[in-house]
Amino acid sequence: MSAYYHNSPYGNNPQYANNGHYPNGNNNSNSNSTNGNVYGGNGNYGYGEEMVEFDVLDHDHGYGNDHQYLNNINMNDNNGYDPNERSQVRSPPKPIRPGLSPTEDMGSPGWPLAATRRGHDRQHVDSFASVSSTPAGSRSGTPAFARYFPAPVQYQNNQSFQSHQSLTALVDQPPSPLYAKDWVQQGSIARIHDRDDADIWKGWRRVVFRFVPFLTFANTALYLFYLGLRIACVILAQRAEHATFAGAWIFIALEVSTAIPSLMHNCWTMWSVKERHRPKLRLTGDDCPTVDVFITCCGEEDDVVIDTVHAACDQDYPMDKFRVIVLDDAKSSSLEASTRQLALTYPNLHYMARTKIPGVPHHFKAGNLNYGLEQTRLMPGGAGQFMAALDADMIPEQQWLRAVLPHLLNDPKMALACPPQLFYNTPPSDPLAQSLDFFVHVIEPVKDALGVAWCTGSGYVVRREALDDIGNFPLGSLAEDVATSTLMLGKGWKTAYVHEPLQFGTVPEDFGGHLKQRTRWAIGTVDTAFKLKFCLYGDAVKQMTGAQRFSGFLYATLSLYTILLTASLFAIPVILMWGRPLVAYANDEQLRWLIWACFAATMANRLCEFALFIPAGYHTGQRGSRYQLWMSPYIALCIVRSFFLPSWLGGQTQAFKPTGSLGSALEERDPKRRKNLIRRLWTILVNYMASFHLAFVYVTIVGVCLTSYRCFYTQDPANFRNIFLCLITHAFWPPLTFLFICTSLWTPVSYAIDPPSMPDREELLQRDPKTGVAHPTPSSKKIAFGGQAAWFELEYTVATAFTIFVFVYSFFYL
C-alpha cells in the first residue's frame, strides 16, 4: 500500500479534528425549503426509520491489536437506478501502517482516520444506535458517531462551507521542489501549462481548428444559397410546366430535416471564435481542502466497483483530507464485504447503503447522492468543503483531485469543475458511437469558453455551498448532472470544464444497454428543459447569460428534433418508389447552377467537418453524424411516450424498454460466449425494434432499383446524356444522400450480423502487483481503427468523388 506520511509525529492518541457535535433538531438546512429547486426540494428521500451502525473491523493481519472502523449504514431494498449510467507528479510516498493516524494540522479542516494505535485496548461496539423515525434532514437524539468520538466543534444548521478561504493559507507557500520550474508560479497551485488540453491535441491541428468559425460560416452560407436556389428552380419549373413537382418539394424537406442538426451545431461551433484559456493546474503540497468522494453504484459487478474504489483511495492527495464513500443503492453484501476488506488498507474508506421503502420514490442516482450529502454531515469532522463523484466503473487517474480542485480554489464563484468522461473498453471502429469523444473534445470546450460547461456525470468536483444554494441535487430528473449544473448557472455560479484525461470508464457491453443509456440521457435532458422552460425565462435561470440560455435551448431542442427527423425518413422510400424527380428545373442552365451550388456546398461541408472534428478525430465525428440518424427512431419513440402520450395509450416516463422477453444477454462482444447469428438477429430486429431500420434500407434500395430501371426503360439506350440526367435527378442526386442515410440506418443490423470482439476487462488494465490498483493500458484508451471505419470512409470517398464527377460533367455536356 502507498500512502502519505506526514512529518508530525504520531501521538499515543489520534487527534480527531473537527469532530461534529450535532444538536437535537434539524441538521439539514435544505429540508424545508426548495431554495429555487424546481424539482420540489429534497427534504424527504423516502425512508422512515434508519438504523445507523458503527462496526468494528476486527482483524489480525500482522498488525497486533490494530483495528479500523468502517462506517456501515445498513439499508434494504434492491431497487435502484441503471448501472450503465454512465503526467503525474507525486511526492515520494512513505507507508502509513494501518492503525496509525496522522495528527498534523494541515491548515484546513481535516478528518480523523478511522483507526486506533496498536497496543491500545480495543473498543468493542456491541450495539448500534437507533435514530428516530424522522427524515434524514430532521433527526433527533445523538447520532451513533457522537457516541464513539469526542465532539469539540459544533456544525450549526445553515452551515456555510467557505471552501475558497482555504486558498488563503495555500498561496503563501512556495511550490513543491518537484514543481520548481520556470513555468510554475509561486504558491501552492502550480501552473503546468497555459492550456489544459496541451497533451491531447497540438501542432498543426490547432492551426487548422482556428479556421472552424470561418469555415462554418462559409458552409452555412453556401448551403442556404443552395437551398434557396433549389426552391427557386422548383417554382420556375412549375410555372414552365404548369404542374406541381411534389417529389421535389418532399426531397427538399427531407434534405432540410437531415441538415438541421448540423446547421444548429454550426451556429454553436461558430462561437469557437472565442478562444478558450483554461490552464493546466496542479494543487501542490499537503495543505489541501477536504473532499468527500462519492462512488455511486447499483448492481454493477463487484470487481468493477472495487477497481474504481481502489483507484479513488490511491489518489495523490493527503489521506486525512479526503474520504471515499461507496454509496451502494443495491445493498450488495459481497460489495460490502469487499469494501470492508479494502478499508483495512485505506482507513478513509466508508460504505453506505440507504433504506428505500417500496412505493416511496427514491429518486434514483440523485436521491443516492443527496443521501450521501446528508450522511457526511453526521460523520466525524462533518462534511467536506468539496464533494466529488465517480460512477461505479469510472477509474480516476492518481492526479484527478489535484488537477480539478485548483480551478475551484482560484475562483470563489466556481461551483463545479469536471473532466471528460473517457472509456477504455470501446471496441474497434466504435460501431455504435458509444464514445463521447466528439462531445467531450469539441462541444464541451466550446461551451466552457462561453461559461456553459455541463456537469458530465462523473469525475466532477463541486463546492458544497453551491449545492446548498440550489437545494442539493435536483430530484425528479433522469439527468441530475445536467440539471445540477444548469441550476447553478441560473443562480449565478460558474462551472468549468477541465480538458484533461483524468478518468476512464466502460461503455455498455451490449446493444440493449447502450439504447437504455442514451434514451435515458435524452429523456432527462428534455425533462430538465421543460421544467426550466428551455432556459429562456423563469426564476431558476434568471442569472444566466445569453450564451448559457442559448446552449440550454439548443441541446434540448436537438433531442426533440429526433421526432421530426424520424418522420421525415419515411419520405425517402416513398418518393423513390413513386418515381417522381427529386430535383426540378426549367432548363439546362438552371440545372447547371444547381449542380455547381450542390458541389460548392458539399465541398465546404467536407472541409468544415475535417477541421471541426480534429480535436476528437475525423472518424469520431463521422460516427457521430451516422449515430444521429440511426438512433433517432429510438430517442423519438421514448420522447413521444414520455411527454406526449397518455398512460392509457402506452405513455411512460422511462428509457427504451425492449419488447417481449429476453431469455439471456446476447454477450455479443465475447467471441466465446456470444449467442448465435439467428439469436442475435431475432433479438435486435424484434426485441430491439431494429426491423424498422432493416425495412427502411431494403425498401429504399428497391426504390432506387425501380427508379434506375425506369430511366433505362424510358430513355433511348443510345442517348447516355438523357439516361444520366434522369438518374441524377430521380435517385442519384449528389452527394448521394440516400446512400449515407441507408448505411447509417443499417448500423443495428450490421452490428447483429458481425458484432465486434473485445477481450476480457482485465486484459485492458495494468494492475500494480503490490497494491492491486488498476488503470487502463495506453492502447485501451484509444479507439482502434477497424474494418467498419474503413468501409464508411470508402463510402464517403465514393460519394465525394461522384459529386466531383457530376460537377465536371456539367461543364462539357450541359
Short mmCIF file of N, CA and C in Angstrom, two decimals, residues 163-168 170-171 185-191 277-283 289 386 402-415 417 463 494 496:
data_model
loop_
_atom_site.label_atom_id
_atom_site.label_comp_id
_atom_site.label_asym_id
_atom_site.label_seq_id
_atom_site.Cartn_x
_atom_site.Cartn_y
_atom_site.Cartn_z
N SER A 163 -15.20 27.22 1.25
CA SER A 163 -14.04 26.47 0.79
C SER A 163 -13.01 27.37 0.13
N HIS A 164 -13.41 28.55 -0.38
CA HIS A 164 -12.42 29.39 -1.01
C HIS A 164 -11.45 30.00 -0.01
N GLN A 165 -11.83 29.99 1.30
CA GLN A 165 -10.93 30.54 2.30
C GLN A 165 -9.67 29.71 2.47
N SER A 166 -9.74 28.43 2.08
CA SER A 166 -8.55 27.59 2.23
C SER A 166 -7.42 28.07 1.34
N LEU A 167 -7.74 28.88 0.34
CA LEU A 167 -6.70 29.39 -0.54
C LEU A 167 -5.80 30.39 0.17
N THR A 168 -6.30 31.00 1.24
CA THR A 168 -5.51 31.99 1.97
C THR A 168 -4.22 31.38 2.49
N LEU A 170 -2.92 28.64 1.30
CA LEU A 170 -2.21 27.93 0.25
C LEU A 170 -1.27 28.81 -0.55
N VAL A 171 -1.71 30.00 -0.91
CA VAL A 171 -0.97 30.78 -1.89
C VAL A 171 0.30 31.39 -1.33
N GLN A 185 4.16 29.08 -11.07
CA GLN A 185 4.00 30.31 -10.33
C GLN A 185 4.18 30.06 -8.84
N GLN A 186 4.60 31.10 -8.12
CA GLN A 186 4.74 30.97 -6.68
C GLN A 186 3.39 30.69 -6.04
N GLY A 187 3.42 29.86 -5.04
CA GLY A 187 2.18 29.47 -4.37
C GLY A 187 2.00 27.97 -4.45
N SER A 188 0.90 27.49 -3.89
CA SER A 188 0.70 26.05 -3.85
C SER A 188 -0.10 25.53 -5.02
N ILE A 189 -0.53 26.39 -5.94
CA ILE A 189 -1.19 25.96 -7.16
C ILE A 189 -0.21 26.17 -8.30
N ALA A 190 0.25 25.08 -8.88
CA ALA A 190 1.25 25.14 -9.94
C ALA A 190 0.56 25.26 -11.29
N ARG A 191 1.06 26.15 -12.12
CA ARG A 191 0.56 26.33 -13.48
C ARG A 191 1.46 25.51 -14.41
N HIS A 277 -9.22 29.77 -22.68
CA HIS A 277 -7.96 29.97 -21.96
C HIS A 277 -8.07 29.36 -20.57
N ARG A 278 -8.08 28.05 -20.51
CA ARG A 278 -8.08 27.39 -19.20
C ARG A 278 -6.75 26.67 -19.04
N PRO A 279 -5.94 27.07 -18.07
CA PRO A 279 -4.61 26.47 -17.93
C PRO A 279 -4.65 25.10 -17.29
N LYS A 280 -3.55 24.42 -17.39
CA LYS A 280 -3.36 23.13 -16.73
C LYS A 280 -2.73 23.40 -15.36
N LEU A 281 -3.46 23.07 -14.30
CA LEU A 281 -3.06 23.41 -12.94
C LEU A 281 -2.88 22.15 -12.11
N ARG A 282 -2.08 22.30 -11.03
CA ARG A 282 -1.94 21.23 -10.05
C ARG A 282 -1.88 21.84 -8.64
N LEU A 283 -2.60 21.21 -7.75
CA LEU A 283 -2.56 21.59 -6.34
C LEU A 283 -1.38 20.87 -5.70
N PRO A 289 -7.77 21.29 0.77
CA PRO A 289 -9.13 21.28 1.30
C PRO A 289 -9.66 19.86 1.45
N PHE A 386 -15.56 20.21 -0.16
CA PHE A 386 -15.95 19.90 -1.53
C PHE A 386 -16.50 18.47 -1.58
N ARG A 402 -6.02 16.61 -7.56
CA ARG A 402 -5.07 17.72 -7.63
C ARG A 402 -5.20 18.51 -8.93
N ALA A 403 -5.73 17.88 -9.97
CA ALA A 403 -5.90 18.57 -11.25
C ALA A 403 -7.19 19.38 -11.32
N VAL A 404 -8.25 18.91 -10.67
CA VAL A 404 -9.56 19.57 -10.79
C VAL A 404 -9.74 20.66 -9.74
N LEU A 405 -9.30 20.42 -8.51
CA LEU A 405 -9.56 21.35 -7.41
C LEU A 405 -9.00 22.76 -7.63
N PRO A 406 -7.81 22.95 -8.23
CA PRO A 406 -7.31 24.32 -8.39
C PRO A 406 -8.26 25.24 -9.14
N HIS A 407 -9.03 24.71 -10.06
CA HIS A 407 -9.96 25.55 -10.83
C HIS A 407 -11.10 26.06 -9.94
N LEU A 408 -11.40 25.34 -8.88
CA LEU A 408 -12.39 25.79 -7.91
C LEU A 408 -11.77 26.73 -6.89
N LEU A 409 -10.54 26.46 -6.50
CA LEU A 409 -9.89 27.28 -5.49
C LEU A 409 -9.53 28.66 -6.02
N ASN A 410 -9.27 28.76 -7.30
CA ASN A 410 -8.88 30.05 -7.88
C ASN A 410 -10.03 31.04 -7.95
N ASP A 411 -11.26 30.56 -7.91
CA ASP A 411 -12.42 31.43 -8.09
C ASP A 411 -13.50 31.03 -7.10
N PRO A 412 -13.80 31.89 -6.12
CA PRO A 412 -14.82 31.52 -5.12
C PRO A 412 -16.22 31.37 -5.70
N LYS A 413 -16.45 31.83 -6.92
CA LYS A 413 -17.76 31.68 -7.55
C LYS A 413 -17.82 30.45 -8.45
N MET A 414 -16.72 29.72 -8.53
CA MET A 414 -16.71 28.50 -9.35
C MET A 414 -17.36 27.38 -8.54
N ALA A 415 -18.51 26.92 -8.99
CA ALA A 415 -19.27 25.93 -8.24
C ALA A 415 -18.88 24.51 -8.57
N ALA A 417 -16.40 21.83 -11.27
CA ALA A 417 -15.41 21.58 -12.33
C ALA A 417 -15.43 20.10 -12.65
N ARG A 463 -18.51 22.45 -5.16
CA ARG A 463 -18.44 23.20 -3.91
C ARG A 463 -19.71 22.95 -3.09
N LYS A 494 -20.51 29.67 -11.41
CA LYS A 494 -19.77 29.33 -12.61
C LYS A 494 -19.47 27.83 -12.63
N ALA A 496 -16.83 24.88 -14.72
CA ALA A 496 -15.61 24.77 -15.51
C ALA A 496 -15.49 23.37 -16.10
#
